[in-house]
PDB file of C-alpha atoms in Angstrom:
ATOM      1  CA  ARG L  14       0.000   0.000   0.000  1.00  0.00           C
ATOM      2  CA  VAL L  15       2.823   2.410   0.871  1.00  0.00           C
ATOM      3  CA  VAL L  16       4.571   1.668  -2.427  1.00  0.00           C
ATOM      4  CA  ARG L  17       1.369   2.280  -4.365  1.00  0.00           C
ATOM      5  CA  LEU L  18       0.888   5.563  -2.527  1.00  0.00           C
ATOM      6  CA  ALA L  19       4.417   6.695  -3.412  1.00  0.00           C
ATOM      7  CA  TYR L  20       3.962   5.881  -7.093  1.00  0.00           C
ATOM      8  CA  GLY L  21       0.534   7.500  -7.038  1.00  0.00           C
ATOM      9  CA  ILE L  22       1.949  10.743  -5.659  1.00  0.00           C
ATOM     10  CA  SER L  23       4.745  10.652  -8.240  1.00  0.00           C
ATOM     11  CA  ALA L  24       2.253  10.086 -11.071  1.00  0.00           C
ATOM     12  CA  SER L  25       0.027  12.915  -9.783  1.00  0.00           C
ATOM     13  CA  LEU L  26       2.929  15.354  -9.710  1.00  0.00           C
ATOM     14  CA  ALA L  27       3.937  14.334 -13.234  1.00  0.00           C
ATOM     15  CA  ALA L  28       0.351  14.865 -14.427  1.00  0.00           C
ATOM     16  CA  ALA L  29       0.293  18.305 -12.795  1.00  0.00           C
ATOM     17  CA  ALA L  30       3.548  19.236 -14.528  1.00  0.00           C
ATOM     18  CA  PHE L  31       2.095  18.060 -17.842  1.00  0.00           C
ATOM     19  CA  GLY L  32      -0.993  20.197 -17.338  1.00  0.00           C
ATOM     20  CA  LEU L  33       1.045  23.272 -16.467  1.00  0.00           C
ATOM     21  CA  ALA L  34       3.277  22.806 -19.503  1.00  0.00           C
ATOM     22  CA  LEU L  35       0.311  22.241 -21.796  1.00  0.00           C
ATOM     23  CA  LEU L  36      -1.861  25.105 -20.568  1.00  0.00           C
ATOM     24  CA  GLY L  37       0.499  27.543 -18.858  1.00  0.00           C
ATOM     25  CA  ALA L  38       3.737  27.508 -20.868  1.00  0.00           C
ATOM     26  CA  ARG L  39       4.098  29.612 -24.005  1.00  0.00           C
ATOM     27  CA  GLU L  40       5.976  28.294 -27.027  1.00  0.00           C
ATOM     28  CA  THR L  41       9.196  30.282 -27.485  1.00  0.00           C
ATOM     29  CA  LEU L  42      10.068  29.007 -30.967  1.00  0.00           C
ATOM     30  CA  THR L  43       7.916  30.576 -33.679  1.00  0.00           C
ATOM     31  CA  ARG L  44       6.377  28.384 -36.342  1.00  0.00           C
ATOM     32  CA  GLU L  45       8.578  30.028 -38.989  1.00  0.00           C
ATOM     33  CA  SER L  46      11.713  29.087 -37.036  1.00  0.00           C
ATOM     34  CA  ARG L  47      10.868  25.407 -36.702  1.00  0.00           C
ATOM     35  CA  ARG L  48      12.411  22.746 -38.906  1.00  0.00           C
ATOM     36  CA  PRO L  49      10.628  19.790 -40.500  1.00  0.00           C
ATOM     37  CA  PHE L  50      11.369  16.423 -38.929  1.00  0.00           C
ATOM     38  CA  SER L  51      14.328  14.674 -40.532  1.00  0.00           C
ATOM     39  CA  LYS L  52      15.579  11.195 -39.643  1.00  0.00           C
ATOM     40  CA  ARG L  53      19.012  12.044 -41.022  1.00  0.00           C
ATOM     41  CA  ARG L  54      19.293  15.202 -38.918  1.00  0.00           C
ATOM     42  CA  LEU L  55      17.997  13.316 -35.879  1.00  0.00           C
ATOM     43  CA  ALA L  56      20.642  10.624 -36.296  1.00  0.00           C
ATOM     44  CA  ARG L  57      23.341  13.233 -36.827  1.00  0.00           C
ATOM     45  CA  GLU L  58      22.459  15.609 -33.990  1.00  0.00           C
ATOM     46  CA  SER L  59      20.935  13.339 -31.332  1.00  0.00           C
ATOM     47  CA  THR L  60      23.903  11.060 -30.701  1.00  0.00           C
ATOM     48  CA  PRO L  61      26.899  11.803 -28.463  1.00  0.00           C
ATOM     49  CA  GLY L  62      29.236  11.662 -31.453  1.00  0.00           C
ATOM     50  CA  GLY L  63      26.987  13.928 -33.474  1.00  0.00           C
ATOM     51  CA  PHE L  64      26.809  16.470 -30.674  1.00  0.00           C
ATOM     52  CA  ILE L  65      30.570  16.509 -30.140  1.00  0.00           C
ATOM     53  CA  SER L  66      31.120  16.757 -33.921  1.00  0.00           C
ATOM     54  CA  LEU L  67      29.353  20.154 -33.857  1.00  0.00           C
ATOM     55  CA  PHE L  68      32.564  21.596 -32.466  1.00  0.00           C
ATOM     56  CA  THR L  69      35.116  20.110 -34.859  1.00  0.00           C
ATOM     57  CA  LYS L  70      34.885  23.037 -37.278  1.00  0.00           C
ATOM     58  CA  ASN L  71      35.477  25.704 -34.654  1.00  0.00           C
ATOM     59  CA  GLY L  72      39.218  25.421 -34.094  1.00  0.00           C
ATOM     60  CA  LYS L  73      40.507  25.852 -30.564  1.00  0.00           C
ATOM     61  CA  ALA L  74      37.055  26.673 -29.194  1.00  0.00           C
ATOM     62  CA  GLY L  75      35.721  23.509 -30.808  1.00  0.00           C
ATOM     63  CA  ARG L  76      38.380  21.336 -29.209  1.00  0.00           C
ATOM     64  CA  ARG L  77      37.627  22.980 -25.871  1.00  0.00           C
ATOM     65  CA  LEU L  78      33.931  22.239 -26.214  1.00  0.00           C
ATOM     66  CA  ALA L  79      34.594  18.661 -27.291  1.00  0.00           C
ATOM     67  CA  LEU L  80      36.698  18.096 -24.156  1.00  0.00           C
ATOM     68  CA  LEU L  81      34.009  19.566 -21.919  1.00  0.00           C
ATOM     69  CA  SER L  82      31.417  17.370 -23.629  1.00  0.00           C
ATOM     70  CA  VAL L  83      33.482  14.258 -22.919  1.00  0.00           C
ATOM     71  CA  ILE L  84      33.623  15.288 -19.251  1.00  0.00           C
ATOM     72  CA  LEU L  85      29.853  15.833 -19.279  1.00  0.00           C
ATOM     73  CA  GLY L  86      29.393  12.340 -20.710  1.00  0.00           C
ATOM     74  CA  LEU L  87      31.603  10.806 -18.023  1.00  0.00           C
ATOM     75  CA  HIS L  88      29.556  12.594 -15.377  1.00  0.00           C
ATOM     76  CA  ALA L  89      26.379  11.097 -16.830  1.00  0.00           C
ATOM     77  CA  LEU L  90      27.752   7.577 -16.324  1.00  0.00           C
ATOM     78  CA  HIS L  91      27.160   7.811 -12.581  1.00  0.00           C
ATOM     79  CA  ASP L  92      23.415   7.734 -13.312  1.00  0.00           C
ATOM     80  CA  GLY L  93      23.771   4.227 -14.743  1.00  0.00           C
ATOM     81  CA  GLU L  94      23.398   2.616 -11.351  1.00  0.00           C
ATOM     82  CA  GLY L  95      19.610   2.635 -11.480  1.00  0.00           C
ATOM     83  CA  ASP L  96      18.062   0.456  -8.781  1.00  0.00           C
ATOM     84  CA  VAL L  97      20.955  -2.010  -8.621  1.00  0.00           C
ATOM     85  CA  TRP L  98      22.018  -0.381  -5.348  1.00  0.00           C
ATOM     86  CA  GLN L  99      19.066  -1.971  -3.541  1.00  0.00           C
ATOM     87  CA  VAL L 100      19.995  -5.459  -4.751  1.00  0.00           C
ATOM     88  CA  TYR L 101      23.650  -4.784  -3.935  1.00  0.00           C
ATOM     89  CA  SER L 102      22.823  -3.549  -0.427  1.00  0.00           C
ATOM     90  CA  ALA L 103      20.643  -6.575   0.294  1.00  0.00           C
ATOM     91  CA  GLU L 104      23.362  -8.943  -0.891  1.00  0.00           C
ATOM     92  CA  MET L 105      26.368  -7.243   0.691  1.00  0.00           C
ATOM     93  CA  ARG L 106      24.920  -5.796   3.894  1.00  0.00           C
ATOM     94  CA  GLY L 107      21.612  -7.590   4.377  1.00  0.00           C
ATOM     95  CA  TRP L 108      19.574  -4.397   4.063  1.00  0.00           C
ATOM     96  CA  GLY L 109      15.819  -4.753   3.987  1.00  0.00           C
ATOM     97  CA  THR L 110      13.055  -2.413   2.894  1.00  0.00           C
ATOM     98  CA  ARG L 111      13.417  -0.145   5.925  1.00  0.00           C
ATOM     99  CA  ALA L 112      17.177   0.370   5.540  1.00  0.00           C
ATOM    100  CA  ASN L 113      16.870   0.966   1.793  1.00  0.00           C
ATOM    101  CA  ALA L 114      14.057   3.464   2.339  1.00  0.00           C
ATOM    102  CA  ALA L 115      16.061   5.331   4.974  1.00  0.00           C
ATOM    103  CA  TYR L 116      19.137   5.471   2.778  1.00  0.00           C
ATOM    104  CA  GLY L 117      17.195   6.514  -0.302  1.00  0.00           C
ATOM    105  CA  GLY L 118      15.374   9.273   1.546  1.00  0.00           C
ATOM    106  CA  LEU L 119      18.597  10.647   3.002  1.00  0.00           C
ATOM    107  CA  VAL L 120      20.300  10.635  -0.405  1.00  0.00           C
ATOM    108  CA  GLY L 121      17.375  12.548  -1.889  1.00  0.00           C
ATOM    109  CA  ALA L 122      17.529  15.141   0.888  1.00  0.00           C
ATOM    110  CA  ALA L 123      21.316  15.447   0.591  1.00  0.00           C
ATOM    111  CA  SER L 124      21.099  15.882  -3.187  1.00  0.00           C
ATOM    112  CA  SER L 125      18.550  18.670  -2.759  1.00  0.00           C
ATOM    113  CA  ALA L 126      20.797  20.409  -0.231  1.00  0.00           C
ATOM    114  CA  GLY L 127      23.777  20.020  -2.551  1.00  0.00           C
ATOM    115  CA  GLY L 128      21.811  21.601  -5.378  1.00  0.00           C
ATOM    116  CA  LEU L 129      20.952  24.614  -3.224  1.00  0.00           C
ATOM    117  CA  LEU L 130      24.641  25.137  -2.439  1.00  0.00           C
ATOM    118  CA  THR L 131      25.850  24.804  -6.028  1.00  0.00           C
ATOM    119  CA  GLY L 132      25.805  28.524  -6.788  1.00  0.00           C
ATOM    120  CA  ALA L 133      27.785  29.417  -3.678  1.00  0.00           C
ATOM    121  CA  SER L 134      30.279  26.630  -4.386  1.00  0.00           C
ATOM    122  CA  VAL L 135      30.903  27.762  -7.968  1.00  0.00           C
ATOM    123  CA  LEU L 136      31.364  31.391  -6.913  1.00  0.00           C
ATOM    124  CA  HIS L 137      33.693  30.450  -4.057  1.00  0.00           C
ATOM    125  CA  LEU L 138      35.812  27.780  -5.768  1.00  0.00           C
ATOM    126  CA  GLY L 139      35.456  28.797  -9.401  1.00  0.00           C
ATOM    127  CA  SER L 140      34.044  26.627 -12.187  1.00  0.00           C
ATOM    128  CA  LYS L 141      37.052  24.344 -12.589  1.00  0.00           C
ATOM    129  CA  TRP L 142      37.689  23.581  -8.934  1.00  0.00           C
ATOM    130  CA  HIS L 143      34.004  23.253  -8.111  1.00  0.00           C
ATOM    131  CA  THR L 144      33.767  20.598 -10.817  1.00  0.00           C
ATOM    132  CA  ILE L 145      36.944  18.842  -9.673  1.00  0.00           C
ATOM    133  CA  ALA L 146      35.861  18.833  -6.021  1.00  0.00           C
ATOM    134  CA  THR L 147      32.347  17.543  -6.700  1.00  0.00           C
ATOM    135  CA  THR L 148      33.570  14.904  -9.155  1.00  0.00           C
ATOM    136  CA  ALA L 149      36.198  13.678  -6.670  1.00  0.00           C
ATOM    137  CA  SER L 150      33.465  13.604  -4.028  1.00  0.00           C
ATOM    138  CA  THR L 151      31.440  11.314  -6.298  1.00  0.00           C
ATOM    139  CA  VAL L 152      34.432   8.982  -6.606  1.00  0.00           C
ATOM    140  CA  LEU L 153      34.667   8.774  -2.817  1.00  0.00           C
ATOM    141  CA  ALA L 154      30.905   8.234  -2.501  1.00  0.00           C
ATOM    142  CA  ASN L 155      31.098   5.207  -4.793  1.00  0.00           C
ATOM    143  CA  LEU L 156      34.043   3.709  -2.929  1.00  0.00           C
ATOM    144  CA  LEU L 157      32.378   4.143   0.449  1.00  0.00           C
ATOM    145  CA  PHE L 158      29.013   2.797  -0.686  1.00  0.00           C
ATOM    146  CA  MET L 159      30.450  -0.454  -2.008  1.00  0.00           C
ATOM    147  CA  SER L 160      31.831  -1.302   1.451  1.00  0.00           C
ATOM    148  CA  ARG L 161      30.285  -4.132   3.469  1.00  0.00           C
ATOM    149  CA  SER L 162      29.944  -1.695   6.367  1.00  0.00           C
ATOM    150  CA  SER L 163      26.535  -0.058   6.738  1.00  0.00           C
ATOM    151  CA  ALA L 164      28.162   2.831   8.606  1.00  0.00           C
ATOM    152  CA  LEU L 165      30.454   3.595   5.665  1.00  0.00           C
ATOM    153  CA  ALA L 166      27.577   3.190   3.212  1.00  0.00           C
ATOM    154  CA  PHE L 167      25.503   5.744   5.118  1.00  0.00           C
ATOM    155  CA  GLY L 168      28.604   7.912   5.434  1.00  0.00           C
ATOM    156  CA  SER L 169      28.789   8.042   1.634  1.00  0.00           C
ATOM    157  CA  ILE L 170      25.619  10.166   1.651  1.00  0.00           C
ATOM    158  CA  LEU L 171      27.634  13.247   2.599  1.00  0.00           C
ATOM    159  CA  PHE L 172      29.759  12.876  -0.534  1.00  0.00           C
ATOM    160  CA  ALA L 173      26.865  11.737  -2.751  1.00  0.00           C
ATOM    161  CA  ALA L 174      25.202  15.112  -2.132  1.00  0.00           C
ATOM    162  CA  THR L 175      27.374  16.608  -4.893  1.00  0.00           C
ATOM    163  CA  GLU L 176      26.585  14.033  -7.587  1.00  0.00           C
ATOM    164  CA  ASP L 177      23.783  16.024  -9.175  1.00  0.00           C
ATOM    165  CA  CYS L 178      25.573  19.388  -9.249  1.00  0.00           C
ATOM    166  CA  MET L 179      29.009  18.393 -10.528  1.00  0.00           C
ATOM    167  CA  SER L 180      28.057  19.139 -14.155  1.00  0.00           C
ATOM    168  CA  ALA L 181      26.549  22.583 -13.548  1.00  0.00           C
ATOM    169  CA  ALA L 182      29.652  24.597 -14.456  1.00  0.00           C
ATOM    170  CA  VAL L 183      30.558  22.288 -17.359  1.00  0.00           C
ATOM    171  CA  THR L 184      27.106  22.676 -18.909  1.00  0.00           C
ATOM    172  CA  ALA L 185      27.188  26.443 -18.384  1.00  0.00           C
ATOM    173  CA  ARG L 186      30.583  26.716 -20.082  1.00  0.00           C
ATOM    174  CA  ILE L 187      29.452  24.590 -23.027  1.00  0.00           C
ATOM    175  CA  MET L 188      26.457  26.871 -23.484  1.00  0.00           C
ATOM    176  CA  GLN L 189      28.562  30.013 -23.141  1.00  0.00           C
ATOM    177  CA  VAL L 190      31.305  29.085 -25.599  1.00  0.00           C
ATOM    178  CA  GLY L 191      28.904  27.347 -27.977  1.00  0.00           C
ATOM    179  CA  VAL L 192      26.816  30.492 -28.358  1.00  0.00           C
ATOM    180  CA  GLN L 193      29.970  32.501 -29.006  1.00  0.00           C
ATOM    181  CA  THR L 194      30.883  30.147 -31.863  1.00  0.00           C
ATOM    182  CA  GLY L 195      27.471  30.585 -33.467  1.00  0.00           C
ATOM    183  CA  ILE L 196      25.659  27.457 -32.263  1.00  0.00           C
ATOM    184  CA  GLY L 197      22.089  28.132 -31.140  1.00  0.00           C
ATOM    185  CA  ARG L 198      21.140  27.828 -27.479  1.00  0.00           C
ATOM    186  CA  GLY L 199      18.359  25.373 -28.258  1.00  0.00           C
ATOM    187  CA  ARG L 200      20.693  23.114 -30.197  1.00  0.00           C
ATOM    188  CA  LEU L 201      23.266  23.237 -27.425  1.00  0.00           C
ATOM    189  CA  ALA L 202      20.731  22.548 -24.680  1.00  0.00           C
ATOM    190  CA  SER L 203      19.165  19.640 -26.538  1.00  0.00           C
ATOM    191  CA  GLY L 204      22.615  18.296 -27.379  1.00  0.00           C
ATOM    192  CA  CYS L 205      23.683  18.328 -23.728  1.00  0.00           C
ATOM    193  CA  HIS L 206      20.495  16.555 -22.667  1.00  0.00           C
ATOM    194  CA  ASN L 207      20.721  14.031 -25.508  1.00  0.00           C
ATOM    195  CA  LEU L 208      24.341  13.297 -24.672  1.00  0.00           C
ATOM    196  CA  ALA L 209      23.514  12.685 -21.018  1.00  0.00           C
ATOM    197  CA  ALA L 210      20.434  10.601 -21.871  1.00  0.00           C
ATOM    198  CA  VAL L 211      22.218   8.318 -24.328  1.00  0.00           C
ATOM    199  CA  VAL L 212      25.169   7.810 -21.990  1.00  0.00           C
ATOM    200  CA  ARG L 213      22.762   7.122 -19.116  1.00  0.00           C
ATOM    201  CA  VAL L 214      20.923   4.425 -21.068  1.00  0.00           C
ATOM    202  CA  GLY L 215      24.203   2.760 -21.996  1.00  0.00           C
ATOM    203  CA  GLY L 216      25.335   3.112 -18.392  1.00  0.00           C
ATOM    204  CA  LEU L 217      22.213   1.397 -17.072  1.00  0.00           C
ATOM    205  CA  TYR L 218      22.806  -1.616 -19.301  1.00  0.00           C
ATOM    206  CA  SER L 219      26.542  -1.728 -18.596  1.00  0.00           C
ATOM    207  CA  PHE L 220      26.090  -1.317 -14.839  1.00  0.00           C
ATOM    208  CA  GLY L 221      23.651  -4.212 -14.708  1.00  0.00           C
ATOM    209  CA  GLN L 222      25.902  -6.412 -16.815  1.00  0.00           C
ATOM    210  CA  LEU L 223      28.959  -5.570 -14.723  1.00  0.00           C
ATOM    211  CA  PHE L 224      27.029  -6.367 -11.553  1.00  0.00           C
ATOM    212  CA  ALA L 225      26.014  -9.752 -12.966  1.00  0.00           C
ATOM    213  CA  ILE L 226      29.560 -10.524 -14.119  1.00  0.00           C
ATOM    214  CA  GLY L 227      31.068  -9.327 -10.844  1.00  0.00           C
ATOM    215  CA  SER L 228      28.622 -11.407  -8.808  1.00  0.00           C
ATOM    216  CA  ARG L 229      29.604 -14.542 -10.728  1.00  0.00           C
ATOM    217  CA  MET L 230      33.256 -13.720 -10.058  1.00  0.00           C
ATOM    218  CA  GLY L 231      32.627 -13.077  -6.373  1.00  0.00           C
ATOM    219  CA  ARG L 232      33.235  -9.330  -6.920  1.00  0.00           C
ATOM    220  CA  PRO L 233      29.827  -7.610  -6.959  1.00  0.00           C
ATOM    221  CA  GLN L 234      31.658  -4.315  -6.328  1.00  0.00           C
ATOM    222  CA  LEU L 235      32.873  -4.331  -9.966  1.00  0.00           C
ATOM    223  CA  PRO L 236      30.346  -1.804 -11.366  1.00  0.00           C
ATOM    224  CA  TYR L 237      31.068   0.640  -8.550  1.00  0.00           C
ATOM    225  CA  LEU L 238      34.796   0.378  -9.213  1.00  0.00           C
ATOM    226  CA  VAL L 239      34.211   1.068 -12.915  1.00  0.00           C
ATOM    227  CA  CYS L 240      31.929   4.006 -12.082  1.00  0.00           C
ATOM    228  CA  ALA L 241      34.521   5.443  -9.686  1.00  0.00           C
ATOM    229  CA  ALA L 242      37.224   4.977 -12.339  1.00  0.00           C
ATOM    230  CA  SER L 243      35.161   6.875 -14.933  1.00  0.00           C
ATOM    231  CA  GLN L 244      34.750   9.811 -12.558  1.00  0.00           C
ATOM    232  CA  LEU L 245      38.453   9.689 -11.712  1.00  0.00           C
ATOM    233  CA  LEU L 246      39.164   9.946 -15.449  1.00  0.00           C
ATOM    234  CA  ALA L 247      36.929  13.030 -15.521  1.00  0.00           C
ATOM    235  CA  VAL L 248      38.995  14.528 -12.684  1.00  0.00           C
ATOM    236  CA  ILE L 249      42.199  13.902 -14.654  1.00  0.00           C
ATOM    237  CA  LEU L 250      40.725  15.563 -17.747  1.00  0.00           C
ATOM    238  CA  LEU L 251      39.599  18.515 -15.628  1.00  0.00           C
ATOM    239  CA  LEU L 252      43.089  18.920 -14.210  1.00  0.00           C
ATOM    240  CA  CYS L 253      44.369  19.092 -17.787  1.00  0.00           C
ATOM    241  CA  THR L 254      42.153  22.088 -18.594  1.00  0.00           C
ATOM    242  CA  GLY L 255      43.562  25.593 -18.384  1.00  0.00           C
ATOM    243  CA  ARG L 256      42.210  28.982 -17.431  1.00  0.00           C
ATOM    244  CA  GLU L 257      41.307  29.727 -21.040  1.00  0.00           C
ATOM    245  CA  ASP L 258      38.980  26.706 -21.037  1.00  0.00           C
ATOM    246  CA  TRP L 259      36.831  28.318 -18.336  1.00  0.00           C
ATOM    247  CA  HIS L 260      37.287  32.067 -18.810  1.00  0.00           C
ATOM    248  CA  ASP L 261      37.146  34.366 -21.815  1.00  0.00           C
ATOM    249  CA  PRO L 262      39.867  36.980 -22.288  1.00  0.00           C
ATOM    250  CA  PRO L 263      38.706  40.427 -21.092  1.00  0.00           C
ATOM    251  CA  THR L 264      37.556  42.913 -23.694  1.00  0.00           C
ATOM    252  CA  GLU L 265      36.966  46.619 -23.635  1.00  0.00           C
ATOM    253  CA  GLY L 266      34.063  47.990 -21.639  1.00  0.00           C
ATOM    254  CA  GLU L 267      32.568  45.657 -19.069  1.00  0.00           C
ATOM    255  CA  GLY L 268      35.463  43.233 -19.006  1.00  0.00           C
ATOM    256  CA  GLY L 269      34.212  40.709 -21.533  1.00  0.00           C
ATOM    257  CA  VAL L 270      31.660  37.928 -21.431  1.00  0.00           C
ATOM    258  CA  PRO L 271      30.625  36.739 -17.942  1.00  0.00           C
ATOM    259  CA  SER L 272      32.669  33.779 -16.761  1.00  0.00           C
ATOM    260  CA  ALA L 273      31.239  30.278 -16.546  1.00  0.00           C
ATOM    261  CA  SER L 274      31.342  30.616 -12.746  1.00  0.00           C
ATOM    262  CA  LYS L 275      28.784  33.439 -12.825  1.00  0.00           C
ATOM    263  CA  VAL L 276      26.668  31.681 -15.429  1.00  0.00           C
ATOM    264  CA  ALA L 277      26.638  28.389 -13.490  1.00  0.00           C
ATOM    265  CA  ALA L 278      25.873  30.158 -10.225  1.00  0.00           C
ATOM    266  CA  SER L 279      22.919  32.076 -11.649  1.00  0.00           C
ATOM    267  CA  PRO L 280      19.377  30.789 -11.093  1.00  0.00           C
ATOM    268  CA  GLU L 281      18.845  30.620 -14.862  1.00  0.00           C
ATOM    269  CA  ALA L 282      21.609  28.052 -15.212  1.00  0.00           C
ATOM    270  CA  GLY L 283      19.308  25.338 -13.876  1.00  0.00           C
ATOM    271  CA  ALA L 284      20.193  21.788 -12.974  1.00  0.00           C
ATOM    272  CA  LYS L 285      22.353  19.446 -14.873  1.00  0.00           C
ATOM    273  CA  PRO L 286      20.848  17.212 -17.529  1.00  0.00           C
ATOM    274  CA  SER L 287      20.336  14.503 -14.934  1.00  0.00           C
ATOM    275  CA  ASP L 288      17.508  15.607 -12.672  1.00  0.00           C
ATOM    276  CA  ALA L 289      17.243  12.557 -10.416  1.00  0.00           C
ATOM    277  CA  PRO L 290      19.846  11.357  -7.910  1.00  0.00           C
ATOM    278  CA  ALA L 291      21.640   8.154  -8.827  1.00  0.00           C
ATOM    279  CA  ARG L 292      20.616   6.548  -5.558  1.00  0.00           C
ATOM    280  CA  GLY L 293      17.460   7.246  -3.630  1.00  0.00           C
ATOM    281  CA  GLY L 294      14.907   9.959  -4.311  1.00  0.00           C
ATOM    282  CA  ALA L 295      11.339   9.584  -5.439  1.00  0.00           C
ATOM    283  CA  PRO L 296      10.315   6.430  -7.308  1.00  0.00           C
TER     284      PRO L 296
END
């Protein structure tokens, strides 16, 4: 009964959002500006490779955007866990419904708190170091969660709070530089979301397969190790970026285009393409 109630509330909220979008939102793209549906364009622009290829003709700025897009894709891999964490917790630590519910609720609350602090973190640390710190925190969260200790697993919640805000500055910088190179905001936004969605679907399949393979080998922690390694690779790539990858050179007048730190910290920047926490949250 409790599970049905939770899904019922979730479905009701989704229906309310649909109604608001249908009746209350105004279309921003005029009919004259819309393009006819094209399977070829869809295949070219809606895949990770197609999105990254948008930047290949833009020289240094294009290479910069391609690197940031790879980092964004690596960030999206952490969403591939799905609901495997409940099976893993039951097998490794003997968690039941109550423990899973407590953990999931705390992760959801921590993720919300982390999202509220994203703007302050970006302004205080800067775009690059905010992204490095939150990505490294995600690595640690994965390593702690895969422990057999329930105390360490619950302790991972503190570090998991940053999982859903680690891509904020990366996405903001992609949007900022992409617009400067002549790519439309709508195309950039849809590309970022498509990239994250495709990587997430592949991650869900891969995570499940790695869990099955690891369980047969007596190493059910395998998918968490791979996930942590992918985020560690993102940290390495971030450390290889320079100041010019995150800031535009100043120009006359107001000092140039606002930095990615200010863009990511603004309310208009929004959340990252992944809206739901990897572990926990609403069903």
